[in-house]
């Protein structure tokens, strides 16, 4: 299938994109790795696309003492290849290297992936577990900070308002003793995860999170991650409590993902 | 280990003839992107077609309405004046014929069935028109489950039928008597999933009306241009002489391109109506949701055996989901006919009973995919054998050794009257078991801890290929293959043109047929040109399918070149003043003792210097059509043993292939490297059947895998290094001892992999019974076994 006819315009400033979103039927496109197939299948029929992948402000990476701020149009490959600094040492590079295929990573962007909010996407669970913050440009307000766990509100749903633009993602630098585990199951290379889990423990900041992903909704953060990490509560028990409606078979698979993420923590 | 075939040179002295691993002549074109496919063709004034396809699996069409002001661009069934639907009527008694409309008019019978066709300058604009055509439906219940298609309350697909069955068949050979003494009876319920064939290039059609010649030329990505011409002539009510079908470069067939398409008929009709080139290029979504499917079988199979492992009899009820229509030319019943006759395979048994039903469901029609029913029956038979072996505590190797046909029995006629021409099946089994190192794997299995288990599995099977008239007539197929012809023409510069009615789309025939010609008359393969895929240039042929080309077209090329050689020798004899019978053709020369003349000089003499020829010249010239007929038309039987080592993750249900061995007997190999390529490619498709590929339908008949994100093809990262060993037992039936080999690789993997997975799971008492063996299916089998174990434990305590 071929897409419906639509107009195309590159944005130069974030303001261009916000102004365009004021018109009916306009969508933003960045790497196009999810939107492209949806266009061709005519699942989306925009009147026009505004391409934000070249907006200079969205291409910047800003390092501060406590965090790294990644412009939303940074590609997965740029993170994978270490062309931008990794706030976590090497965890982001590893996570990026596991996204889909290299061809997708070459064009797909961090911000595009988060704004699309596929429940099984890597960045959605990784950034939530790492206490990342979405920096959103909202007309008339300016920059709004939204913690990642509040940014993704459901399957393919975010806190972005009609003329909001996701400008950057801020990832706090973990402490020296922090540890991290991320594991996902795919049947074949490059697929979206069938089950995923991430574990983050940072005693310097007393931050600790366990997230479970690929649930058909936003990632679930376990309420008492410390007890799972200490071994007092087993992965399947913790997941049973967190997801009481999940079938026993699905629960087992996600509990395995969590156990593997815990095993991988280093 | 290095599997590179040795370079063999039996005949020509130039390393180009039969047995040489010559690089493919077509590689330069294919590997450098120089091929030309339908999607590469653009003609002035060309319009693109897009189809409005049914969104429902089963429904009455209540109304149709074309958008306003679209005269001459939107067409419904009523606009196709004089066009008939597609019929493929089996010759077997009891067959219920279907008529597949070119465009549906009263009802739709599967999702994706064409209802309207739209024309525009571009495909996107044609799709915009499709969006504006208005059709309303009254939905009917969909027949989505082949095991329920015969239920009394199932909706009827074809209202003039009394049940949703194209054909049922029954065979009973000495069954009751054979099972009387059986020590064990083992039954299994087994399934193979519905698949899409997924060639890299989908279908494509470009129809052009030639005003000068008054000929319709149809360029089509097809495996059988002559059969498409015949089918098209029937549907359009035209003389064959007014239709020319050209299959240009075709990007893989596998059976998917062995069908007459409604889309071809539409393109032809509209090209003539408007005198403009009309093109349609199938996209992947159409392929997955509207194109023909394959493979979906259900088996209830029971084996009867003695305690020592001797197989006494097999009893089977098999259902084939044939979809909504009987497709042209293979019909809805080829698959089930093969099930009934090929199931016993290379095993000796005293009794056999098999019932089959080719049922109609609200799904696209089926086509014979590489391996056809052999993949399913090999899966059923080999999984059953392993189940019997486990019951009797025999090894998988031992039970096969016990029951396989022995080499001293060759040629052998099996219980279903299949004529096995030659081969040593136990030797293939022995070599495969040794190469995969079954004994070593058994030792490794004893030391296993943790949550993964390894397993080893075998499958052994025969591939009947190039079977002819009596076999296909017996199976009731409306297109019965006969004999094969080829043209051999010496060009004035001493080159050779070969013309065949089959089509080469990955088989390497441009090379192998040239090698055969080289063996016959010694012309350099670089100077041999194969003309194929064009009804205007080539002798009639049923086309490329059924592992028939290297035997049938190869035989025809051999005969044509032999006749041409006689004529060359006659002229050369005159030029050399030697007895033609003493002349040897090799290296482009005609030699008589120490004197020689080039074949080029012979050709120049014939075409341009006839004054040098004698009075008793043979005026028929250097342009020969000859035919070929096998010694018997029962087919060549290549065979193989597949052995695979797997690792199963007991938590995830994930199956990893650790090692894969194929011991294969293709008879005399015309080009060992091409044989390897065929076997590798087939094996990867078989691995797809075994582990990944499935087109599920929901209860309303909707196809659930509409993109390649959901329809899982095997990836490079899923495939282990496949090791091939060759045996080379000549066939007594073919001209050079060669056997058809094109489908073999795709037959063995589901059986071998299922057996390996079940071997790995055997300590848990778990078994998988359906392919693809997805993680979900493996986990379900493990959970079910755990459930049985805990309920047993509960009963004991």
mmCIF file of C-alpha atoms in Angstrom, chain B residues 501-687:
data_model
loop_
_atom_site.group_PDB
_atom_site.id
_atom_site.type_symbol
_atom_site.label_atom_id
_atom_site.label_comp_id
_atom_site.label_asym_id
_atom_site.label_seq_id
_atom_site.Cartn_x
_atom_site.Cartn_y
_atom_site.Cartn_z
ATOM 1 C CA UNK B 501 9.119 -23.939 -21.804
ATOM 2 C CA UNK B 502 10.001 -24.121 -18.125
ATOM 3 C CA UNK B 503 11.123 -20.995 -16.293
ATOM 4 C CA UNK B 504 14.205 -20.432 -14.164
ATOM 5 C CA UNK B 505 13.724 -18.194 -11.134
ATOM 6 C CA UNK B 506 16.482 -19.195 -8.776
ATOM 7 C CA UNK B 507 16.974 -22.819 -9.818
ATOM 8 C CA UNK B 508 20.067 -21.991 -11.877
ATOM 9 C CA UNK B 509 18.733 -23.555 -15.078
ATOM 10 C CA UNK B 510 20.570 -21.042 -17.262
ATOM 11 C CA UNK B 511 23.694 -22.754 -15.971
ATOM 12 C CA UNK B 512 22.715 -26.401 -15.490
ATOM 13 C CA UNK B 513 21.000 -26.773 -18.856
ATOM 14 C CA UNK B 514 24.080 -25.229 -20.464
ATOM 15 C CA UNK B 515 26.209 -27.789 -18.615
ATOM 16 C CA UNK B 516 24.095 -30.598 -20.028
ATOM 17 C CA UNK B 517 24.487 -29.158 -23.531
ATOM 18 C CA UNK B 518 28.210 -28.831 -22.960
ATOM 19 C CA UNK B 519 28.413 -32.491 -22.006
ATOM 20 C CA UNK B 520 26.486 -33.480 -25.137
ATOM 21 C CA UNK B 521 28.162 -31.371 -27.784
ATOM 22 C CA UNK B 522 31.145 -29.693 -26.122
ATOM 23 C CA UNK B 523 30.203 -26.064 -26.703
ATOM 24 C CA UNK B 524 31.609 -23.657 -24.104
ATOM 25 C CA UNK B 525 28.893 -22.756 -21.582
ATOM 26 C CA UNK B 526 29.739 -19.067 -22.080
ATOM 27 C CA UNK B 527 28.515 -19.433 -25.657
ATOM 28 C CA UNK B 528 25.220 -21.054 -24.628
ATOM 29 C CA UNK B 529 22.146 -18.888 -24.156
ATOM 30 C CA UNK B 530 19.005 -20.186 -22.489
ATOM 31 C CA UNK B 531 15.769 -18.677 -23.748
ATOM 32 C CA UNK B 532 12.939 -19.352 -21.329
ATOM 33 C CA UNK B 533 9.789 -17.853 -19.914
ATOM 34 C CA UNK B 534 8.214 -16.661 -23.157
ATOM 35 C CA UNK B 535 5.386 -18.500 -24.845
ATOM 36 C CA UNK B 536 6.322 -16.943 -28.184
ATOM 37 C CA UNK B 537 9.768 -18.497 -28.221
ATOM 38 C CA UNK B 538 9.528 -21.766 -26.342
ATOM 39 C CA UNK B 539 7.829 -25.139 -26.637
ATOM 40 C CA UNK B 540 4.703 -25.705 -24.553
ATOM 41 C CA UNK B 541 5.418 -26.802 -21.008
ATOM 42 C CA UNK B 542 3.494 -27.053 -17.758
ATOM 43 C CA UNK B 543 6.342 -25.047 -16.268
ATOM 44 C CA UNK B 544 8.615 -25.070 -13.273
ATOM 45 C CA UNK B 545 7.211 -27.018 -10.329
ATOM 46 C CA UNK B 546 7.326 -30.469 -8.752
ATOM 47 C CA UNK B 547 11.145 -30.751 -8.850
ATOM 48 C CA UNK B 548 10.793 -31.580 -12.512
ATOM 49 C CA UNK B 549 13.015 -29.228 -14.481
ATOM 50 C CA UNK B 550 16.437 -30.803 -14.212
ATOM 51 C CA UNK B 551 14.987 -34.203 -15.145
ATOM 52 C CA UNK B 552 12.444 -33.136 -17.780
ATOM 53 C CA UNK B 553 13.937 -29.989 -19.315
ATOM 54 C CA UNK B 554 17.400 -31.441 -18.731
ATOM 55 C CA UNK B 555 16.417 -34.593 -20.593
ATOM 56 C CA UNK B 556 14.877 -32.583 -23.419
ATOM 57 C CA UNK B 557 17.977 -30.392 -23.759
ATOM 58 C CA UNK B 558 20.109 -33.536 -23.759
ATOM 59 C CA UNK B 559 18.039 -35.083 -26.552
ATOM 60 C CA UNK B 560 17.862 -31.897 -28.573
ATOM 61 C CA UNK B 561 21.629 -31.434 -28.319
ATOM 62 C CA UNK B 562 22.217 -35.064 -29.235
ATOM 63 C CA UNK B 563 20.192 -34.576 -32.432
ATOM 64 C CA UNK B 564 21.912 -31.299 -33.160
ATOM 65 C CA UNK B 565 25.237 -33.041 -32.573
ATOM 66 C CA UNK B 566 24.415 -35.639 -35.227
ATOM 67 C CA UNK B 567 23.743 -32.877 -37.732
ATOM 68 C CA UNK B 568 26.929 -31.033 -36.769
ATOM 69 C CA UNK B 569 28.928 -34.243 -37.161
ATOM 70 C CA UNK B 570 27.435 -34.849 -40.563
ATOM 71 C CA UNK B 571 28.548 -31.460 -41.855
ATOM 72 C CA UNK B 572 31.895 -31.748 -40.094
ATOM 73 C CA UNK B 573 32.342 -35.202 -41.628
ATOM 74 C CA UNK B 574 31.952 -33.666 -45.044
ATOM 75 C CA UNK B 575 34.370 -30.827 -44.274
ATOM 76 C CA UNK B 576 36.934 -33.234 -42.792
ATOM 77 C CA UNK B 577 36.215 -35.982 -45.277
ATOM 78 C CA UNK B 578 35.702 -38.325 -42.336
ATOM 79 C CA UNK B 579 32.985 -40.719 -41.221
ATOM 80 C CA UNK B 580 30.520 -38.662 -39.105
ATOM 81 C CA UNK B 581 30.221 -41.540 -36.647
ATOM 82 C CA UNK B 582 33.901 -41.196 -35.764
ATOM 83 C CA UNK B 583 33.679 -37.484 -34.998
ATOM 84 C CA UNK B 584 33.912 -36.344 -31.394
ATOM 85 C CA UNK B 585 32.523 -32.947 -30.308
ATOM 86 C CA UNK B 586 34.499 -31.353 -27.512
ATOM 87 C CA UNK B 587 35.924 -27.983 -26.594
ATOM 88 C CA UNK B 588 34.070 -26.307 -29.429
ATOM 89 C CA UNK B 589 35.768 -28.531 -31.993
ATOM 90 C CA UNK B 590 34.692 -31.469 -34.156
ATOM 91 C CA UNK B 591 37.571 -33.962 -34.231
ATOM 92 C CA UNK B 592 38.178 -36.980 -36.381
ATOM 93 C CA UNK B 593 41.475 -38.437 -35.310
ATOM 94 C CA UNK B 594 44.090 -35.740 -35.815
ATOM 95 C CA UNK B 595 42.036 -33.528 -38.047
ATOM 96 C CA UNK B 596 39.549 -31.087 -36.711
ATOM 97 C CA UNK B 597 37.237 -28.232 -37.616
ATOM 98 C CA UNK B 598 35.638 -25.768 -35.232
ATOM 99 C CA UNK B 599 31.928 -25.960 -34.572
ATOM 100 C CA UNK B 600 31.893 -22.262 -35.458
ATOM 101 C CA UNK B 601 33.211 -23.128 -38.945
ATOM 102 C CA UNK B 602 30.559 -25.826 -39.256
ATOM 103 C CA UNK B 603 27.898 -23.237 -38.385
ATOM 104 C CA UNK B 604 29.270 -20.609 -40.771
ATOM 105 C CA UNK B 605 29.402 -23.162 -43.498
ATOM 106 C CA UNK B 606 25.802 -24.214 -42.983
ATOM 107 C CA UNK B 607 24.367 -20.706 -42.708
ATOM 108 C CA UNK B 608 26.584 -18.643 -44.994
ATOM 109 C CA UNK B 609 28.616 -20.947 -47.243
ATOM 110 C CA UNK B 610 26.177 -23.656 -48.324
ATOM 111 C CA UNK B 611 28.076 -23.941 -51.604
ATOM 112 C CA UNK B 612 30.596 -26.016 -49.664
ATOM 113 C CA UNK B 613 27.964 -28.607 -48.704
ATOM 114 C CA UNK B 614 27.375 -31.822 -50.632
ATOM 115 C CA UNK B 615 24.348 -32.710 -52.760
ATOM 116 C CA UNK B 616 22.943 -35.093 -50.187
ATOM 117 C CA UNK B 617 22.891 -32.327 -47.564
ATOM 118 C CA UNK B 618 20.385 -32.698 -44.732
ATOM 119 C CA UNK B 619 18.216 -29.613 -45.355
ATOM 120 C CA UNK B 620 16.643 -29.624 -41.849
ATOM 121 C CA UNK B 621 19.482 -27.445 -40.685
ATOM 122 C CA UNK B 622 20.967 -26.751 -37.291
ATOM 123 C CA UNK B 623 17.762 -25.915 -35.460
ATOM 124 C CA UNK B 624 16.287 -28.917 -33.656
ATOM 125 C CA UNK B 625 13.238 -29.534 -31.489
ATOM 126 C CA UNK B 626 13.365 -32.769 -29.568
ATOM 127 C CA UNK B 627 11.239 -34.247 -26.827
ATOM 128 C CA UNK B 628 11.980 -36.262 -23.771
ATOM 129 C CA UNK B 629 10.129 -38.924 -21.847
ATOM 130 C CA UNK B 630 11.442 -40.620 -18.708
ATOM 131 C CA UNK B 631 11.885 -44.404 -18.721
ATOM 132 C CA UNK B 632 8.895 -44.569 -16.369
ATOM 133 C CA UNK B 633 6.761 -41.588 -15.379
ATOM 134 C CA UNK B 634 6.605 -42.527 -11.694
ATOM 135 C CA UNK B 635 9.220 -39.922 -10.815
ATOM 136 C CA UNK B 636 12.751 -39.842 -9.498
ATOM 137 C CA UNK B 637 13.084 -40.370 -5.737
ATOM 138 C CA UNK B 638 15.742 -38.219 -4.166
ATOM 139 C CA UNK B 639 15.851 -38.569 -0.422
ATOM 140 C CA UNK B 640 17.602 -37.222 2.625
ATOM 141 C CA UNK B 641 18.114 -37.687 6.305
ATOM 142 C CA UNK B 642 18.040 -34.534 8.427
ATOM 143 C CA UNK B 643 19.611 -34.545 11.891
ATOM 144 C CA UNK B 644 19.389 -31.592 14.234
ATOM 145 C CA UNK B 645 20.639 -30.735 17.691
ATOM 146 C CA UNK B 646 18.557 -28.204 19.628
ATOM 147 C CA UNK B 647 18.604 -26.457 22.940
ATOM 148 C CA UNK B 648 15.283 -25.753 24.642
ATOM 149 C CA UNK B 649 14.981 -23.106 27.334
ATOM 150 C CA UNK B 650 12.515 -24.632 29.797
ATOM 151 C CA UNK B 651 11.505 -21.235 31.186
ATOM 152 C CA UNK B 652 11.077 -19.319 27.964
ATOM 153 C CA UNK B 653 10.182 -22.200 25.655
ATOM 154 C CA UNK B 654 12.808 -20.853 23.285
ATOM 155 C CA UNK B 655 14.299 -23.328 20.804
ATOM 156 C CA UNK B 656 17.807 -22.732 19.514
ATOM 157 C CA UNK B 657 19.292 -24.792 16.678
ATOM 158 C CA UNK B 658 22.816 -25.794 17.659
ATOM 159 C CA UNK B 659 23.766 -28.009 14.741
ATOM 160 C CA UNK B 660 22.129 -29.231 11.535
ATOM 161 C CA UNK B 661 23.206 -32.040 9.219
ATOM 162 C CA UNK B 662 21.636 -33.079 5.927
ATOM 163 C CA UNK B 663 22.690 -36.237 4.112
ATOM 164 C CA UNK B 664 21.181 -35.939 0.684
ATOM 165 C CA UNK B 665 21.028 -38.135 -2.406
ATOM 166 C CA UNK B 666 20.211 -36.169 -5.549
ATOM 167 C CA UNK B 667 21.349 -38.885 -7.914
ATOM 168 C CA UNK B 668 23.897 -37.613 -10.395
ATOM 169 C CA UNK B 669 24.439 -33.928 -9.609
ATOM 170 C CA UNK B 670 24.542 -31.757 -12.694
ATOM 171 C CA UNK B 671 26.046 -28.923 -10.599
ATOM 172 C CA UNK B 672 26.869 -29.843 -6.988
ATOM 173 C CA UNK B 673 27.085 -26.203 -5.902
ATOM 174 C CA UNK B 674 23.575 -25.519 -7.191
ATOM 175 C CA UNK B 675 22.325 -28.666 -5.436
ATOM 176 C CA UNK B 676 23.810 -27.331 -2.214
ATOM 177 C CA UNK B 677 22.127 -23.981 -2.803
ATOM 178 C CA UNK B 678 18.767 -25.632 -3.348
ATOM 179 C CA UNK B 679 19.178 -27.699 -0.192
ATOM 180 C CA UNK B 680 20.292 -24.731 1.942
ATOM 181 C CA UNK B 681 17.463 -22.517 0.741
ATOM 182 C CA UNK B 682 14.870 -25.227 1.174
ATOM 183 C CA UNK B 683 16.146 -26.077 4.642
ATOM 184 C CA UNK B 684 15.821 -22.456 5.743
ATOM 185 C CA UNK B 685 12.219 -22.406 4.535
ATOM 186 C CA UNK B 686 11.653 -25.703 6.363
ATOM 187 C CA UNK B 687 13.066 -24.115 9.510
#
